[in-house]
Coordinates of C-alpha atoms in Angstrom, one line a residue:
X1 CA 123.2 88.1 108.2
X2 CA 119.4 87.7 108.3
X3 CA 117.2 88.6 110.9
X4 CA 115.5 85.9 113.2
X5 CA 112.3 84.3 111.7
X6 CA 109.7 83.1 113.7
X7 CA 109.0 80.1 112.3
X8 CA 108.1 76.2 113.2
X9 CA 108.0 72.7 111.4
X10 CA 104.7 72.7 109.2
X11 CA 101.9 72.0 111.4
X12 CA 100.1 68.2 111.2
X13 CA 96.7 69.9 109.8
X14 CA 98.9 71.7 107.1
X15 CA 101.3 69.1 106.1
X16 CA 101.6 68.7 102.4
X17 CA 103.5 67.0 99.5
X18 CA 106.6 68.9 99.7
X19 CA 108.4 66.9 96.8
X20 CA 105.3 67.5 94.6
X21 CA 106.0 71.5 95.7
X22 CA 110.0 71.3 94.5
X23 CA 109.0 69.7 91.2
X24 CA 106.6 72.0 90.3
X25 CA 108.6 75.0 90.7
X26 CA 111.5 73.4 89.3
X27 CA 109.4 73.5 86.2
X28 CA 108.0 76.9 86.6
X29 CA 110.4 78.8 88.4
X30 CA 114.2 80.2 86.1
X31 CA 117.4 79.3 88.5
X32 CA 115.0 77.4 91.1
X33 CA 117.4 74.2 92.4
X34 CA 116.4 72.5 95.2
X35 CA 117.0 70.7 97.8
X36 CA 113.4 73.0 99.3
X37 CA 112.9 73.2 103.0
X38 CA 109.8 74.2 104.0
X39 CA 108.7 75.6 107.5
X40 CA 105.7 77.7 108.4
X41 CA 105.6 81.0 110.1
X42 CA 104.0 80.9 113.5
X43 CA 102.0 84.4 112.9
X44 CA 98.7 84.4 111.1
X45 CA 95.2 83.5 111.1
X46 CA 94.0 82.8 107.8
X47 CA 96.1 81.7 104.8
X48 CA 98.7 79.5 106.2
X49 CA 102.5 81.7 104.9
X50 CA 105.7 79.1 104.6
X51 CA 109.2 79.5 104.3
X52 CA 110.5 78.2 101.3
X53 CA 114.3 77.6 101.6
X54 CA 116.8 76.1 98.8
X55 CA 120.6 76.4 98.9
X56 CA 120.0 79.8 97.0
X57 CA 117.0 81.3 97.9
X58 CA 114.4 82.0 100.3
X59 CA 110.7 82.5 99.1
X60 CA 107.7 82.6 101.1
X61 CA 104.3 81.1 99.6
X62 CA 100.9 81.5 100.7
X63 CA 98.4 78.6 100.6
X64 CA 94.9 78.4 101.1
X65 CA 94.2 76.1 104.2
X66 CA 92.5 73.0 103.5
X67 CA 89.2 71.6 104.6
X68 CA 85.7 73.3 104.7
X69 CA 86.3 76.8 103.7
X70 CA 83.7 79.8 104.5
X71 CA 82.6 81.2 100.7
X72 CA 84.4 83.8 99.7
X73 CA 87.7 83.2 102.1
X74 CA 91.1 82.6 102.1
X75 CA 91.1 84.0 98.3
X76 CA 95.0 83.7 97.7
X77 CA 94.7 84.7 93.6
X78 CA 93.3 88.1 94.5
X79 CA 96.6 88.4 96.7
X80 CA 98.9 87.0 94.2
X81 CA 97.0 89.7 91.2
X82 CA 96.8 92.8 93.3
X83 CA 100.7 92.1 94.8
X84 CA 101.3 91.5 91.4
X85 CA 99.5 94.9 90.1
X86 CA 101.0 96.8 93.0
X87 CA 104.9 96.0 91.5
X88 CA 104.1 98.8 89.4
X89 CA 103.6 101.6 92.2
X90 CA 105.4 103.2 94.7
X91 CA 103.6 100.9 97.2
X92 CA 106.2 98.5 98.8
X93 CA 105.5 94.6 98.1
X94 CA 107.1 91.3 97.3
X95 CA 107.8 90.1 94.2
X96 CA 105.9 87.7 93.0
X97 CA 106.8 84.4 90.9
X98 CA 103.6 82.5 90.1
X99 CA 100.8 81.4 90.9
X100 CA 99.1 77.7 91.1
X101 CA 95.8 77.6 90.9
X102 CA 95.6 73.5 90.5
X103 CA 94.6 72.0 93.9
X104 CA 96.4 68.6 92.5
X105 CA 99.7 69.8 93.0
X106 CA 100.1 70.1 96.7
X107 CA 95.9 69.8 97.7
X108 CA 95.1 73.9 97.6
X109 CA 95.9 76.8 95.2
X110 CA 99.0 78.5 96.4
X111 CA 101.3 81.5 95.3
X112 CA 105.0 82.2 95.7
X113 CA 106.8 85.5 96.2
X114 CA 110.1 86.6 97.4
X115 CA 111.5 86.4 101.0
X116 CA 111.7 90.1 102.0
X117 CA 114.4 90.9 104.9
X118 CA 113.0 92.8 107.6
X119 CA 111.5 92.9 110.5
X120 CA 107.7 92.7 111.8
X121 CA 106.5 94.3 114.8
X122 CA 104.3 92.3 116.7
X123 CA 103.3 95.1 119.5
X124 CA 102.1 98.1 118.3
X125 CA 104.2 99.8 121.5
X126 CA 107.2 98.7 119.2
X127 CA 108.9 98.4 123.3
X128 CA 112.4 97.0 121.4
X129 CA 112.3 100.5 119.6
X130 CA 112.9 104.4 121.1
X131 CA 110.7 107.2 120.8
X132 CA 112.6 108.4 117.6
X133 CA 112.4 104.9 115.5
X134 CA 108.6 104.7 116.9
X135 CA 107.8 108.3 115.0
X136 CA 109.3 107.2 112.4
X137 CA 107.8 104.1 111.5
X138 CA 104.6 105.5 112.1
X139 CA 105.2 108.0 109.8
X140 CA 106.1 105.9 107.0
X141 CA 103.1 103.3 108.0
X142 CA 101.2 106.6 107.2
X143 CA 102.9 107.5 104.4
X144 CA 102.4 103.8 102.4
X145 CA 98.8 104.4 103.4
X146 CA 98.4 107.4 102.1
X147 CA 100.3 106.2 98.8
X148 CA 98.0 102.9 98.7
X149 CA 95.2 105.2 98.1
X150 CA 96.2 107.2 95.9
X151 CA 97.1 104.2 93.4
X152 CA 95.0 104.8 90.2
X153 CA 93.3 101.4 90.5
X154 CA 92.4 101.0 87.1
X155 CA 95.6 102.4 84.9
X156 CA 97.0 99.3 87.4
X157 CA 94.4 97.5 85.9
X158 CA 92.2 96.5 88.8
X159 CA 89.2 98.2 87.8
X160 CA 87.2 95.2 88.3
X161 CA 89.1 94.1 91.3
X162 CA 85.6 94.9 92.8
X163 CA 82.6 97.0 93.0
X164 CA 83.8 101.2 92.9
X165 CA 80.2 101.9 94.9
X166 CA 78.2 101.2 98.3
X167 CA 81.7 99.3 100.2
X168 CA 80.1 99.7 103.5
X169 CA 76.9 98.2 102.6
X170 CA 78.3 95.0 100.7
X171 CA 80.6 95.0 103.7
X172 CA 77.8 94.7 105.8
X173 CA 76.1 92.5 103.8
X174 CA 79.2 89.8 103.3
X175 CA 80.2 90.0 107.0
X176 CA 76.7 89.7 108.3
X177 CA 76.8 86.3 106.5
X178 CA 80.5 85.6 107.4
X179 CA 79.1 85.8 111.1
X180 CA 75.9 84.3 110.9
X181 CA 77.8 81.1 108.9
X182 CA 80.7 80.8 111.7
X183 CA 78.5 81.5 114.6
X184 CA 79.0 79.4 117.5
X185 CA 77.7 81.5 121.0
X186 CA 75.2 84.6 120.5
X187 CA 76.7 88.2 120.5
X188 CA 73.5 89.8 121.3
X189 CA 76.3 93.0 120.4
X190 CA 76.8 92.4 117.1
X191 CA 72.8 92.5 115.9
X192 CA 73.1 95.8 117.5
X193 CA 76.0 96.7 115.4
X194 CA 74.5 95.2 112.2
X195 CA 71.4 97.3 113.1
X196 CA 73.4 100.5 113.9
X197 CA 75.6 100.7 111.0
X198 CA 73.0 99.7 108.7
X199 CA 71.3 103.2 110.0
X200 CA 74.1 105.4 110.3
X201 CA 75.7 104.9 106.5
X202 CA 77.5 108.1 105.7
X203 CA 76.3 109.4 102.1
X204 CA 79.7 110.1 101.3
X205 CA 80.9 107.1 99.2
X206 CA 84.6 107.4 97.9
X207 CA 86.9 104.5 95.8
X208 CA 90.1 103.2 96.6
X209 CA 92.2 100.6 96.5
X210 CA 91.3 98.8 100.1
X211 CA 93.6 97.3 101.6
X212 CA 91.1 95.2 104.2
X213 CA 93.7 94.7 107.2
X214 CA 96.3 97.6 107.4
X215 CA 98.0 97.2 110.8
X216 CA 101.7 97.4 111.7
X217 CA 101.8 93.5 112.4
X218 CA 100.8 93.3 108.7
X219 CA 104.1 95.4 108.0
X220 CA 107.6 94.6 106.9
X221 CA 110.3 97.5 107.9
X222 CA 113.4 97.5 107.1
X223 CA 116.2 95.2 109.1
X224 CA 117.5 98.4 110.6
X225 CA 115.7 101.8 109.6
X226 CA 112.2 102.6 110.7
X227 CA 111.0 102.1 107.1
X228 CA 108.0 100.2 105.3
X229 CA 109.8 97.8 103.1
X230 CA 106.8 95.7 102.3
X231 CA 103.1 95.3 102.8
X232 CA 102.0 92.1 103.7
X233 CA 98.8 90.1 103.9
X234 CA 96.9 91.2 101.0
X235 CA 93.4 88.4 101.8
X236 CA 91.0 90.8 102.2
X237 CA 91.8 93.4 99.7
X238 CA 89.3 95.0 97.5
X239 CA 87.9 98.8 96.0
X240 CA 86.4 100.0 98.5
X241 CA 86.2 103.3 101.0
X242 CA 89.5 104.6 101.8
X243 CA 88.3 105.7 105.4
X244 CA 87.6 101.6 106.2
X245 CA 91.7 101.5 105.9
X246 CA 92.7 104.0 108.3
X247 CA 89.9 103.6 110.8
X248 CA 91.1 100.1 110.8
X249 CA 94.3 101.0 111.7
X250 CA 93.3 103.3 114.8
X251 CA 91.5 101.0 116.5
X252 CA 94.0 100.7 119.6
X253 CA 93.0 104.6 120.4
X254 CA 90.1 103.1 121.3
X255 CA 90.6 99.8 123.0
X256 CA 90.5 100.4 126.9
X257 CA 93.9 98.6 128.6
X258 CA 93.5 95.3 130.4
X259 CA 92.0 93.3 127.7
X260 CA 94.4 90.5 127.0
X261 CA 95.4 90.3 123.4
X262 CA 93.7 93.1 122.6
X263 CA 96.2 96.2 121.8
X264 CA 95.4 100.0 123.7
X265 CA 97.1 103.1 123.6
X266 CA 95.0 104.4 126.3
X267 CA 96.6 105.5 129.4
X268 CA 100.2 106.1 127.3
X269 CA 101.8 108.7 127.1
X270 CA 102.2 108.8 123.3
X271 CA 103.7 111.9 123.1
X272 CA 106.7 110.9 125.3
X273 CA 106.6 107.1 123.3
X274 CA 106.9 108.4 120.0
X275 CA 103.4 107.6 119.0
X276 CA 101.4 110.1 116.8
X277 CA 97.9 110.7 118.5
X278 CA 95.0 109.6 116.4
X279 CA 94.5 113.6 115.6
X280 CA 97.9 113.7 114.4
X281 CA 98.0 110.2 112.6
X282 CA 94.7 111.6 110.8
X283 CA 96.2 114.8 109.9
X284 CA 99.0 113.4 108.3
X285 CA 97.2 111.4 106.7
X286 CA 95.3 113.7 105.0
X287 CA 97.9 115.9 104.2
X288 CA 99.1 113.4 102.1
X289 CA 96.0 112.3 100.2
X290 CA 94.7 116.3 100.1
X291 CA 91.6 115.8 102.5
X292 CA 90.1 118.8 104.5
X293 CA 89.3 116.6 107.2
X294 CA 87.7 113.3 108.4
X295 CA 83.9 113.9 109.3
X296 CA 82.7 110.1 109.2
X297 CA 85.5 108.6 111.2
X298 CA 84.1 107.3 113.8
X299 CA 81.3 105.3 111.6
X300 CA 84.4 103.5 110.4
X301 CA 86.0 103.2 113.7
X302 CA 82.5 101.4 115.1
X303 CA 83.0 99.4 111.6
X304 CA 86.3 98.2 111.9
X305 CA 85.1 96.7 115.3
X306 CA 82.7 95.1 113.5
X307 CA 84.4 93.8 110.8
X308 CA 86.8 92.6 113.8
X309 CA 84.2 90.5 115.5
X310 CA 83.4 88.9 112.4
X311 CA 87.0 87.6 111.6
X312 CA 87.6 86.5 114.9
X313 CA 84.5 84.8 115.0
X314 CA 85.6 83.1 111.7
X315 CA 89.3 82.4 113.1
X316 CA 87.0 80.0 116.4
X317 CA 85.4 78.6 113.8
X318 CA 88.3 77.8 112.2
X319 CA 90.0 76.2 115.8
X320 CA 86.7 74.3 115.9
X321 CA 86.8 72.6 112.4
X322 CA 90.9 72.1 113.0
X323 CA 92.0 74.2 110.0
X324 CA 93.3 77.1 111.5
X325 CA 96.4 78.7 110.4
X326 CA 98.0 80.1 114.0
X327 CA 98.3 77.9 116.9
X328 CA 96.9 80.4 118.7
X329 CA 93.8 80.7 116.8
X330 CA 91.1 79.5 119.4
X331 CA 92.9 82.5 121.8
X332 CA 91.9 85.1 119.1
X333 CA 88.8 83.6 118.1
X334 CA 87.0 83.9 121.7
X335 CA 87.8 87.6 121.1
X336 CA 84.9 88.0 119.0
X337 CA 82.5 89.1 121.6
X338 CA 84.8 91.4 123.2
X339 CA 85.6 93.1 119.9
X340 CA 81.8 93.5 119.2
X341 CA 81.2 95.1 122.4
X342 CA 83.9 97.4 121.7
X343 CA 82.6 98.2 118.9
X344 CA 79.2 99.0 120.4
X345 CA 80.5 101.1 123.3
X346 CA 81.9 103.2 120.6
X347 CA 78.6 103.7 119.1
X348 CA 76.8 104.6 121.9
X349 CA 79.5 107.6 122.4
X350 CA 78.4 108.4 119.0
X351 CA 75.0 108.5 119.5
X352 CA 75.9 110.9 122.9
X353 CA 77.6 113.1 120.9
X354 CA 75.1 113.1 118.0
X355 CA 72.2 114.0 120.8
X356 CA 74.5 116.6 121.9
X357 CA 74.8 118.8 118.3

């Protein structure tokens, strides 16, 4: 039997012409029959993800939302090639069935993959789960990372997926401009961080397969073992510095508890939860990928907040124009400030412990 899916009647401001959506993939898609049902998942900020359900099937297809788009957003053909590149790895993802790329058929491009049965876990605490499955899933959440980057990017044929040199500074660069083109309140925190990380660059520059937003909410594990099935939520996927992936994903070692909606594994005992430390997700992680070590984490952590900031920021702008994909979206947007300032406390501790070497 399949698992429960979160998901609601398509919301007004994403409502579309569902009998122009069965037609075309009647056309397109081998065995497709209809009747199609189509709901949309409830979780999400960015490309609006819908259920797609005939009498034989279940697909899921990602859509970019409609309306005034930022440049450079919501690209869902770099999802639909690098998912599709990806099929030839050992890296877990849908399959994929095709893409549309004409706005006519149902107002916005679009891509279709298969329904993979699993389950997602929204809290990072995993609280339905015991110590045991916890370690576990961590594990193999490590483990796809780790295989993720070592992906030879261009025998997959995404060598030109994007630019192999200086990721943190056209990062910088594009999410400067992302914030400063969804601004709405000053964060007088994130000039500082533009400023900071524009100073502290690490000379080390390294190419991977990026994978933008790696974070257990973006994973699919199996219906009942504490495996990665699939990784979801490919949007802001690029080359780019392996580092920006797995700082990403430590961010709740450094989130201070209290802050709602924002995830913290301070205070926990992790040890006694199952969780790895961050010293012991790191390690493992570089086991895997043959690293010594990890010098320039903590530029990346301070990034990652930044980087946050700036999507959030986007996701309020998003709430303000009405074209949001979650219906929580104006919640997660007004995190923006509080992510900068994370983001900035951080760097302060590194500039403590920089005037203390």
């Amino acid at each position: 039997m399949p698992l429960d899916i979160d998901v609601t009647a398509v919301r007004e401001n994403h409502r579309f012409d569902e009998a122009s959506l069965e037609h075309y993939l009647r056309e397109r898609m081998p065995d497709f029959r209809g009747p199609l049902i189509v709901r949309q998942f409830v979780g999400g900020q960015s490309n609006p993800t819908l259920l797609l359900e005939t009498p034989d099937a279940r697909f899921v297809m990602r859509k970019k939302p409609p309306g005034t788009l930022l440049p450079s957003a919501h690209q869902v053909e770099r999802e639909y090639r690098i998912i599709k590149a990806l099929a030839a790895t050992d890296v877990p993802v849908p399959r994929v069935h095709l893409l549309c790329e004409d706005a006519g058929v149902i107002g916005t491009p679009f891509f279709v993959m298969d329904f993979v049965e699993g389950r997602i876990m929204r809290d990072p605490m995993m609280p339905d789960s015991t110590p045991r499955e916890r370690a576990a899933c961590y594990d193999s959440m490590n483990d796809v990372l780790a295989r993720l980057h070592r992906v030879d990017f261009r025998a997959v044929g995404l060598g030109d997926y994007g630019r192999p040199q200086a990721y943190v500074q056209r990062q910088l660069a594009r999410w400067s401009r992302q914030y400063e083109a969804s601004k709405i309140d000053e964060i007088p925190e994130m000039d500082r961080l533009i400023e900071w990380l524009g100073r502290n660059i690490p000379a080390d520059d390294e190419t991977t397969i990026a994978h933008g937003d790696y974070r257990i909410e973006n994973i699919m594990f199996h219906p009942v073992e504490p495996r990665v099935v699939a990784v979801l939520d490919w949007e802001l996927s690029t080359l780019g510095h392996p580092i920006g992936d797995l700082a990403w994903a430590c961010r709740a070692y450094h989130c201070p508890p209290g802050i709602a909606g924002v995830s913290s594994f301070q205070g926990i005992d992790l040890k006694a939860a199952g969780i790895p430390s961050e010293e012991e997700f790191v390690a493992a992680y570089c086991r895997r990928v043959g690293r010594a070590g990890v010098p320039d984490l903590m530029f990346f952590v301070v990034f990652s907040f930044f980087r946050g900031a700036a999507i959030s920021q986007g996701i309020a702008m998003r709430a303000k124009l009405g074209n949001a994909s979650g219906p929580d979206a104006a919640l997660r947007g007004s995190k923006a400030k509080v992510t900068a300032a994370l983001g900035w406390e951080v760097a302060q501790k590194c500039e403590s412990a920089k005037a203390r070497s």
